[in-house]
Amino acid sequence: MRSSINSVCNLFILLTSIASLTSAYGQTPPAGRFPEPLEKYEMAPAPHIYRLEVSPRMISHYGPFVSYQVNVDASGNNIVGDAANEPSISVDPTDGNKITIGWRQFDTYTSDFRQAGFGYSTDAGLTWHFPGTLQPGVFRSDPVTNSDETGTFFYLSLLVNTFCGDIWRSTSGGQTWTEQSPDGGAHSGDKEWFTVDRTPTSMGHGFQYQFWTEIYACEFGGFSRSTDAGATWQTPISIPNAPQWGTLDVASNGNLFIGGGDSGSSFWCIRSSNAQNPAVTPTFDQVTTVNLGGSLVYGGAVNPGGLAGQIFIAVDRSGGSTNNNVYMVASVSPFGGNGTDVMFSRSTDGGATFSAPHRINDDPVNPDKWHWFGTIGVAPNGRIDSVWLDSRNAANNIDSQLFYSYSTDGGVTWAPNVTVSNSFNPLEGWPIQQKIGDYITVVSDNTGGDVAYSATYNFNPSRGQHEQDVYFVRVSPSGGPTPTPTATVSPTPTATPTATPTATPTATVTPSSTPTATPRPTPTPRSEPTPRARPTPAPRP
């Protein structure tokens, strides 16, 4: 039913799509916009690779935080020689033990040919299974996952050769996926994002909304809506100001909010009040300029081939005093600066006005430090979680760690920053592309947040440098007792090659020491966060 892409077809499709895009648009990006798409269809699929090397999966400890490798083989081991980045996480809101992550999977670092990788966990992120890719041999990118309120997962994936997208659905906790419509049926374009209306009382309950960079699209327009869980999508329409590099979210009253910008220092919150009405074509009735105190960065020192972060928008649906607050976060370079800060702004009046920008990272101002890939999640009880990568502790201003902060008063004040991970070099492990993706993601519940991020902890002795892999870590207000926990020793594993052409692991994790997860109950509102019991970790390599 599906066919693999071969190099001849790739070239033909690429030339055809370039010609069609040129004739369809007949335009160039507006002044100040990034002049080319972030995603490019370049290399053909790499030859089939027989894996001769594996190493134990990485479990990286830092104080009370434990990061578990996600992209592992069938035996749960690290795959030496691959690369994985740009992860998007979703958690079943009815059962926090069920988690899925989508990412850009490169079967070999010698090629930029990437596919839609996915993994799932049934024990709250302690162990991960990587069955493969959505469509083996098909060039895909920009993975975005989400879920509805019943725990059905969705995965939006871009066909880079046409800039058309597809929605996939999983009713098995991310273990298997079904494409909802024919290839390219979700329209889409470069740097696409989508959200789901999860409010049962909303007129648009279950609707999916998607937007993308309009100038680099499957067809004219930058926004589309599905009223049947992604099976069909309306003809795309344009959004005021043609925002890009952003995200969407839905308020409890069904209003849709889009956060985007012009790839520079202009940021907007754009509202549609009638997108929830299936009888009308959506219109956008409010456009608000948001000051985030700087500009987005492409090609920064920590991520030369990609973004230092995109724009994240999130709406509070707690039902409390902060209900329907609208929050925006981005890692931006202050005007005249070199590095980036994680900047936050909030609206308490339905996106009509926004606060002055607030700097979440609390280290001394230093224009050479990078606080990048900043993102947020809002818990059902209204707590806001923010995570980002941070070079504050690096003498070279490049090596980075994951950091965390939270707010319990709607973003007015933020808790002291907490270091979550060991340091890693983001400039290693590049699969031809000189970047580690364009974003990381977090999903919040009433006691904490589940985070998917990319890092380079595993060492590839054949290449002489560390590899890009995807990791899961749990953060919570109770998880970091001090702003800077003491790091535990975390030696780098060394892959042991074998001369035999088999996939037999050369190093395994002792089964008797595998951590056992305590099932996470269905989330219920709590007045104060309750610490989650920490499992006994697997043996370190």
XYZ file of C-alpha atoms in Angstrom:
541
model
C 0.000 0.000 0.000
C 2.905 2.296 0.772
C 6.009 2.366 -1.394
C 9.553 3.245 -0.427
C 11.163 6.255 -2.053
C 14.087 5.542 -4.340
C 16.684 8.023 -5.445
C 15.289 8.466 -8.975
C 11.804 9.243 -7.695
C 13.268 11.526 -5.086
C 14.980 13.673 -7.701
C 11.898 13.827 -9.907
C 9.582 14.729 -7.012
C 12.010 17.328 -5.736
C 12.265 19.101 -9.088
C 8.513 18.893 -9.604
C 7.738 20.293 -6.167
C 10.209 23.150 -6.556
C 8.603 24.094 -9.850
C 5.085 23.866 -8.454
C 5.984 25.905 -5.390
C 7.542 28.597 -7.562
C 4.510 28.842 -9.850
C 1.995 28.608 -7.015
C 3.402 31.417 -4.957
C 5.298 33.673 -7.324
C 6.493 35.465 -4.218
C 9.442 35.852 -1.939
C 9.421 35.952 1.857
C 8.358 39.333 3.263
C 11.152 41.672 4.296
C 12.842 40.494 7.490
C 11.620 36.899 7.131
C 13.942 33.918 7.089
C 14.675 33.455 3.357
C 14.474 29.668 3.070
C 12.619 26.740 4.645
C 14.101 25.089 7.727
C 13.380 21.669 6.266
C 15.044 20.672 2.990
C 14.799 17.504 0.930
C 18.374 16.678 0.047
C 19.853 13.215 0.456
C 18.421 9.911 -0.765
C 17.867 7.052 1.690
C 21.096 5.546 2.964
C 21.844 1.926 2.034
C 20.438 -0.669 4.400
C 22.645 -0.802 7.462
C 23.494 -4.016 9.272
C 24.010 -3.042 12.889
C 27.222 -4.573 14.195
C 27.599 -2.374 17.245
C 25.424 -1.648 20.222
C 26.059 -0.351 23.712
C 23.935 -0.290 26.852
C 21.185 2.301 26.761
C 22.153 5.484 28.525
C 20.635 6.226 31.920
C 22.029 9.577 32.991
C 21.728 10.592 36.673
C 21.890 14.145 37.955
C 20.949 14.604 41.587
C 17.333 13.394 41.948
C 16.743 13.521 38.188
C 17.210 10.525 35.893
C 17.209 10.774 32.088
C 16.328 7.582 30.206
C 17.314 7.005 26.587
C 14.306 6.597 24.277
C 15.703 5.590 20.862
C 16.841 2.061 21.667
C 16.844 -1.196 19.727
C 14.531 -4.177 20.249
C 16.711 -5.375 23.123
C 16.665 -1.983 24.807
C 20.239 -1.077 23.825
C 21.713 2.043 22.276
C 22.113 1.860 18.495
C 25.659 2.950 17.712
C 25.885 5.117 14.601
C 22.341 6.497 14.375
C 21.045 9.932 15.374
C 17.768 11.122 16.857
C 16.600 14.655 17.656
C 13.685 17.130 17.758
C 11.447 15.127 20.104
C 7.761 15.778 20.743
C 6.132 14.108 23.766
C 2.531 13.230 24.635
C 1.158 11.631 27.800
C -2.153 9.828 28.253
C -4.120 12.176 30.575
C -6.059 9.184 31.933
C -2.966 7.056 32.638
C 0.384 8.775 33.105
C 2.226 5.486 32.624
C 1.465 5.634 28.895
C 3.757 8.019 27.059
C 4.763 8.415 23.428
C 7.535 10.439 21.824
C 8.041 11.204 18.152
C 11.385 12.349 16.761
C 13.505 12.741 13.651
C 15.240 9.393 13.167
C 18.487 9.241 11.165
C 19.512 5.623 10.645
C 23.092 6.775 10.168
C 24.879 9.992 11.015
C 26.476 9.878 7.539
C 23.182 10.955 5.946
C 20.605 13.667 6.594
C 17.852 11.317 5.381
C 15.397 11.285 8.259
C 12.229 9.403 9.048
C 9.390 9.677 11.556
C 10.687 7.759 14.549
C 8.439 6.920 17.489
C 8.758 5.247 20.850
C 6.418 4.368 23.688
C 6.562 3.625 27.404
C 4.037 1.807 29.565
C 5.817 2.403 32.889
C 5.926 6.208 33.169
C 9.082 6.580 31.101
C 11.454 4.152 32.832
C 11.746 1.800 29.858
C 11.211 2.595 26.200
C 10.356 0.642 23.074
C 11.244 1.844 19.576
C 9.290 -0.292 17.070
C 10.575 1.658 14.064
C 9.340 4.520 11.912
C 5.869 5.458 10.689
C 6.804 4.758 7.063
C 10.176 3.080 6.614
C 12.199 4.640 3.818
C 10.058 7.786 3.564
C 11.719 11.176 4.123
C 9.783 12.841 6.972
C 10.500 15.582 9.485
C 9.037 18.129 11.966
C 7.391 15.558 14.291
C 4.577 16.857 16.511
C 2.525 14.654 18.845
C -0.590 15.370 20.892
C -3.459 13.552 22.575
C -7.134 13.989 23.234
C -8.633 13.786 26.734
C -9.296 10.036 26.399
C -5.657 9.125 25.736
C -5.784 8.706 21.959
C -2.439 9.869 20.563
C -1.912 11.763 17.312
C 1.294 12.316 15.336
C 1.698 15.052 12.707
C 4.522 14.391 10.267
C 5.815 16.419 7.314
C 6.634 14.884 3.934
C 9.626 17.097 3.227
C 9.717 16.530 -0.525
C 6.246 18.097 -0.974
C 5.773 20.067 2.290
C 2.518 18.144 2.715
C 1.665 16.591 6.073
C -0.148 13.629 7.540
C -1.879 12.885 10.822
C -1.433 9.431 12.326
C -3.486 8.030 15.202
C -2.727 5.525 17.949
C -5.296 3.953 20.265
C -2.681 1.599 21.762
C -0.635 4.049 23.786
C 1.721 4.804 20.901
C 2.586 1.168 20.190
C 1.034 1.137 16.717
C -0.103 3.948 14.420
C -2.642 4.299 11.613
C -2.488 7.017 8.993
C -5.739 8.979 9.081
C -5.797 10.112 5.442
C -3.904 9.562 2.177
C -0.307 10.798 2.073
C -0.307 14.587 2.161
C -3.978 14.750 3.110
C -3.367 17.088 6.067
C -2.059 19.861 3.760
C 0.647 21.451 5.939
C 3.974 23.156 5.328
C 7.399 23.792 6.817
C 7.538 24.018 10.642
C 3.940 22.879 11.074
C 2.260 22.468 14.479
C -1.171 21.295 15.626
C -3.402 21.102 18.685
C -6.565 19.304 19.776
C -9.639 20.761 21.509
C -9.873 18.584 24.625
C -12.769 20.368 26.358
C -15.936 18.182 26.231
C -18.234 21.217 26.582
C -16.649 23.100 23.670
C -18.527 23.306 20.378
C -15.283 22.267 18.702
C -14.571 19.331 21.015
C -12.184 16.957 19.249
C -11.356 19.386 16.447
C -7.743 19.553 15.323
C -6.142 22.832 14.257
C -2.888 23.179 12.342
C -0.720 26.025 11.068
C 2.620 26.290 9.321
C 4.989 28.645 7.476
C 2.753 29.767 4.639
C 5.484 30.678 2.183
C 6.835 27.093 2.217
C 3.683 25.013 2.026
C 2.004 22.104 0.320
C -0.438 24.553 -1.254
C -1.656 28.109 -0.722
C -2.599 29.036 2.840
C -1.139 28.582 6.318
C -3.996 27.183 8.443
C -6.350 24.227 8.314
C -8.923 22.523 10.535
C -10.133 18.957 10.873
C -13.528 18.238 12.413
C -13.172 14.432 12.205
C -10.009 13.654 14.194
C -7.636 14.234 11.293
C -9.338 12.104 8.638
C -10.109 15.112 6.435
C -8.911 18.715 6.470
C -10.483 21.903 5.183
C -8.951 23.824 2.307
C -6.149 25.924 3.833
C -6.666 29.616 4.508
C -4.273 32.422 5.415
C -3.669 33.799 8.926
C -3.169 37.532 9.492
C 0.536 38.442 9.411
C 1.407 34.938 8.135
C 3.021 33.869 11.452
C 5.667 31.176 11.541
C 7.804 29.097 13.929
C 5.043 28.880 16.536
C 2.377 26.730 18.174
C -1.364 26.686 18.981
C -3.627 25.987 21.949
C -7.348 26.056 22.773
C -9.048 27.741 25.744
C -11.789 26.079 27.799
C -14.383 28.181 25.927
C -13.202 26.804 22.582
C -11.315 29.904 21.458
C -8.219 29.073 19.419
C -4.958 30.933 20.032
C -1.965 30.922 17.680
C 1.438 32.127 18.823
C 3.883 32.954 16.063
C 6.202 35.582 14.672
C 8.077 36.901 11.675
C 11.266 34.843 12.381
C 12.726 37.970 13.988
C 11.613 40.323 16.757
C 7.881 40.516 15.988
C 5.566 38.182 17.898
C 1.781 37.858 17.739
C -1.025 36.144 19.584
C -3.809 35.569 17.073
C -7.290 34.457 18.141
C -10.115 32.735 16.314
C -13.409 32.662 18.196
C -15.318 30.784 15.509
C -12.857 28.047 14.501
C -14.871 25.858 16.877
C -17.993 26.335 14.715
C -18.073 23.586 12.049
C -20.648 25.519 10.001
C -18.285 28.393 9.144
C -14.863 28.910 7.651
C -12.675 30.105 10.524
C -11.811 33.768 10.758
C -9.342 35.547 13.015
C -10.907 38.289 15.103
C -7.995 39.427 17.275
C -4.315 40.029 16.543
C -2.172 41.189 19.475
C 1.478 42.174 19.302
C 3.483 40.557 22.112
C 6.769 41.943 23.401
C 9.192 39.125 24.239
C 12.215 41.354 24.640
C 14.341 40.177 21.735
C 14.534 38.222 18.507
C 14.428 34.572 17.544
C 17.797 33.193 16.481
C 18.630 30.958 13.541
C 22.205 29.743 13.157
C 23.359 30.453 16.713
C 26.627 29.021 18.019
C 24.896 26.207 19.954
C 22.802 25.047 16.981
C 24.369 26.394 13.768
C 21.981 24.725 11.331
C 18.765 25.371 13.240
C 16.834 27.529 15.662
C 17.802 28.466 19.198
C 14.113 27.963 19.921
C 10.655 28.614 18.545
C 7.532 30.227 20.005
C 5.362 28.268 22.425
C 1.855 29.293 23.449
C -0.208 27.573 26.158
C -3.630 28.242 27.676
C -4.604 27.571 31.291
C -7.708 25.340 31.512
C -7.569 24.775 35.270
C -10.985 26.253 36.035
C -9.423 28.316 38.825
C -8.419 31.949 39.175
C -5.980 31.688 36.246
C -8.424 29.891 33.924
C -8.002 30.851 30.239
C -4.830 32.835 30.874
C -2.724 32.771 27.714
C 1.046 32.302 28.040
C 3.835 32.748 25.484
C 7.479 31.701 25.796
C 10.452 31.887 23.446
C 14.221 31.790 23.653
C 15.217 35.165 22.236
C 18.351 37.193 21.796
C 18.016 40.504 23.631
C 18.478 43.422 21.278
C 22.219 43.823 20.855
C 23.020 40.495 22.541
C 24.651 37.299 21.277
C 23.179 34.499 23.386
C 19.515 33.977 24.291
C 17.246 34.204 27.331
C 13.986 32.345 28.007
C 11.364 35.096 27.976
C 7.760 34.813 29.138
C 4.654 36.968 28.702
C 1.070 36.399 29.851
C -2.432 37.601 29.068
C -5.262 37.589 31.593
C -7.884 39.037 29.221
C -8.205 36.478 26.459
C -5.150 37.564 24.499
C -6.201 41.215 24.168
C -3.150 42.475 26.065
C 0.064 40.934 27.324
C 2.429 41.664 30.184
C 5.943 43.013 29.813
C 8.452 40.223 29.109
C 9.767 38.296 32.107
C 13.144 36.524 32.075
C 12.703 32.961 33.425
C 16.373 31.998 33.566
C 17.690 33.568 36.780
C 21.464 33.548 36.264
C 23.349 36.857 35.963
C 22.804 38.532 32.614
C 25.553 37.434 30.233
C 25.191 38.015 26.485
C 27.461 35.057 25.720
C 25.297 32.459 27.476
C 22.629 30.441 25.684
C 19.295 29.594 27.300
C 17.787 27.832 24.329
C 14.905 25.593 23.232
C 12.721 27.172 25.940
C 9.243 25.647 26.177
C 6.308 25.434 28.621
C 3.493 23.183 29.781
C 0.455 24.045 31.914
C -0.819 21.509 34.453
C -4.527 20.850 35.086
C -4.123 22.626 38.440
C -2.708 25.750 36.742
C 1.008 25.328 37.549
C 3.281 26.360 34.687
C 6.414 24.309 33.951
C 9.266 25.605 31.819
C 12.341 23.690 30.648
C 15.211 24.700 28.400
C 18.834 23.928 27.518
C 21.374 26.172 29.239
C 25.103 26.920 28.840
C 25.472 29.052 31.999
C 27.882 26.585 33.638
C 30.066 26.064 30.564
C 33.394 27.833 30.216
C 33.055 27.528 26.429
C 29.484 28.936 26.490
C 28.374 25.947 24.382
C 28.120 22.792 26.508
C 24.573 22.667 27.857
C 22.386 21.193 30.569
C 18.626 20.882 30.895
C 17.149 23.393 33.371
C 13.712 23.674 34.995
C 11.562 26.299 36.691
C 7.878 26.566 37.554
C 5.253 29.119 38.545
C 2.197 28.597 40.764
C 0.756 32.116 40.403
C 0.081 32.354 36.694
C 3.597 33.363 35.749
C 3.907 36.385 38.043
C 6.832 34.782 39.903
C 9.029 31.800 39.085
C 10.849 29.311 41.292
C 14.663 29.303 41.392
C 16.110 27.521 38.387
C 17.064 23.875 38.920
C 19.661 21.941 36.934
C 18.135 18.708 35.650
C 20.802 16.978 33.563
C 24.488 16.408 33.091
C 26.370 18.611 30.649
C 26.671 17.615 26.994
C 28.193 19.044 23.827
C 25.403 19.916 21.348
C 27.919 20.295 18.500
C 28.636 16.562 18.338
C 26.680 13.815 16.611
C 25.434 15.894 13.680
C 23.904 13.688 10.959
C 25.203 15.925 8.112
C 22.781 18.629 9.333
C 24.575 20.908 11.764
C 21.874 20.942 14.402
C 20.232 18.967 17.190
C 16.737 19.805 15.952
C 14.693 22.957 16.578
C 12.790 22.243 19.816
C 12.186 20.113 22.903
C 8.808 19.583 24.629
C 7.143 19.088 28.023
C 3.700 17.850 29.136
C 2.588 18.853 32.653
C 0.343 17.097 35.154
C -0.627 18.076 38.696
C 2.619 16.828 40.279
C 5.222 17.516 37.623
C 6.179 17.433 33.976
C 7.335 14.798 31.493
C 10.115 16.096 29.256
C 11.562 14.896 25.956
C 14.901 16.387 24.948
C 17.934 15.557 22.829
C 21.450 15.242 24.211
C 24.830 13.677 23.368
C 25.718 11.411 26.296
C 26.550 8.209 24.368
C 30.058 7.958 22.915
C 30.676 6.435 19.479
C 34.285 5.161 19.454
C 34.242 4.641 15.677
C 33.427 8.295 15.095
C 35.405 9.601 18.054
C 32.565 11.755 19.379
C 29.232 11.563 21.151
C 25.911 10.821 19.439
C 22.579 12.604 19.321
C 19.886 10.652 21.147
C 16.436 11.364 22.576
C 15.887 11.262 26.348
C 12.976 11.300 28.773
C 13.154 12.874 32.225
C 10.564 13.639 34.891
C 10.689 17.061 36.572
C 8.611 18.360 39.465
C 8.648 21.114 42.097
C 9.555 18.483 44.694
C 12.195 16.846 42.514
C 14.953 19.445 42.933
C 15.531 20.520 46.542
C 18.177 23.103 45.663
C 18.725 25.373 42.652
C 21.830 23.414 41.648
C 21.822 19.746 42.715
C 25.141 17.961 43.035
C 25.789 15.841 39.972
C 26.403 12.140 40.370
C 29.171 10.496 38.401
C 27.865 9.431 35.013
C 30.567 7.696 32.963
C 30.204 7.573 29.199
C 29.443 4.086 27.860
C 31.701 2.654 25.200
C 30.241 0.614 22.402
C 31.864 -2.773 21.909
C 32.033 -3.731 18.222
C 31.599 -7.286 17.093
C 32.997 -8.727 13.898
C 30.036 -11.010 13.295
C 27.196 -9.704 11.093
C 24.505 -10.185 13.711
C 22.399 -7.871 15.787
C 23.337 -9.639 19.016
C 24.045 -7.019 21.689
C 27.611 -6.889 22.930
C 26.528 -5.362 26.205
C 23.256 -5.766 28.012
C 21.543 -4.417 31.080
C 21.181 -7.035 33.816
C 17.464 -7.955 33.913
C 17.412 -8.368 37.679
C 18.393 -4.727 38.115
C 15.876 -3.264 35.713
C 13.813 -0.584 37.462
C 10.229 -1.385 38.283
C 7.760 1.438 37.864
C 4.969 2.106 40.279
C 1.864 2.714 38.136
C 0.893 6.364 38.105
C -2.787 6.818 39.040
C -5.256 8.867 37.069
C -4.374 12.519 37.804
C -6.577 14.266 40.348
C -6.278 17.859 41.588
C -4.052 18.282 44.639
C -3.469 21.348 46.755
C 0.263 20.649 46.960
C 2.535 18.539 44.687
C 3.206 15.028 45.969
C 6.701 13.620 45.331
C 6.753 10.588 43.066
C 8.718 7.603 44.373
C 12.055 7.228 42.606
C 12.723 3.767 41.145
C 15.983 1.896 41.538
C 17.956 2.630 38.342
C 19.343 0.012 36.006
C 23.087 -0.741 36.190
C 25.261 1.985 34.720
C 27.530 1.198 31.758
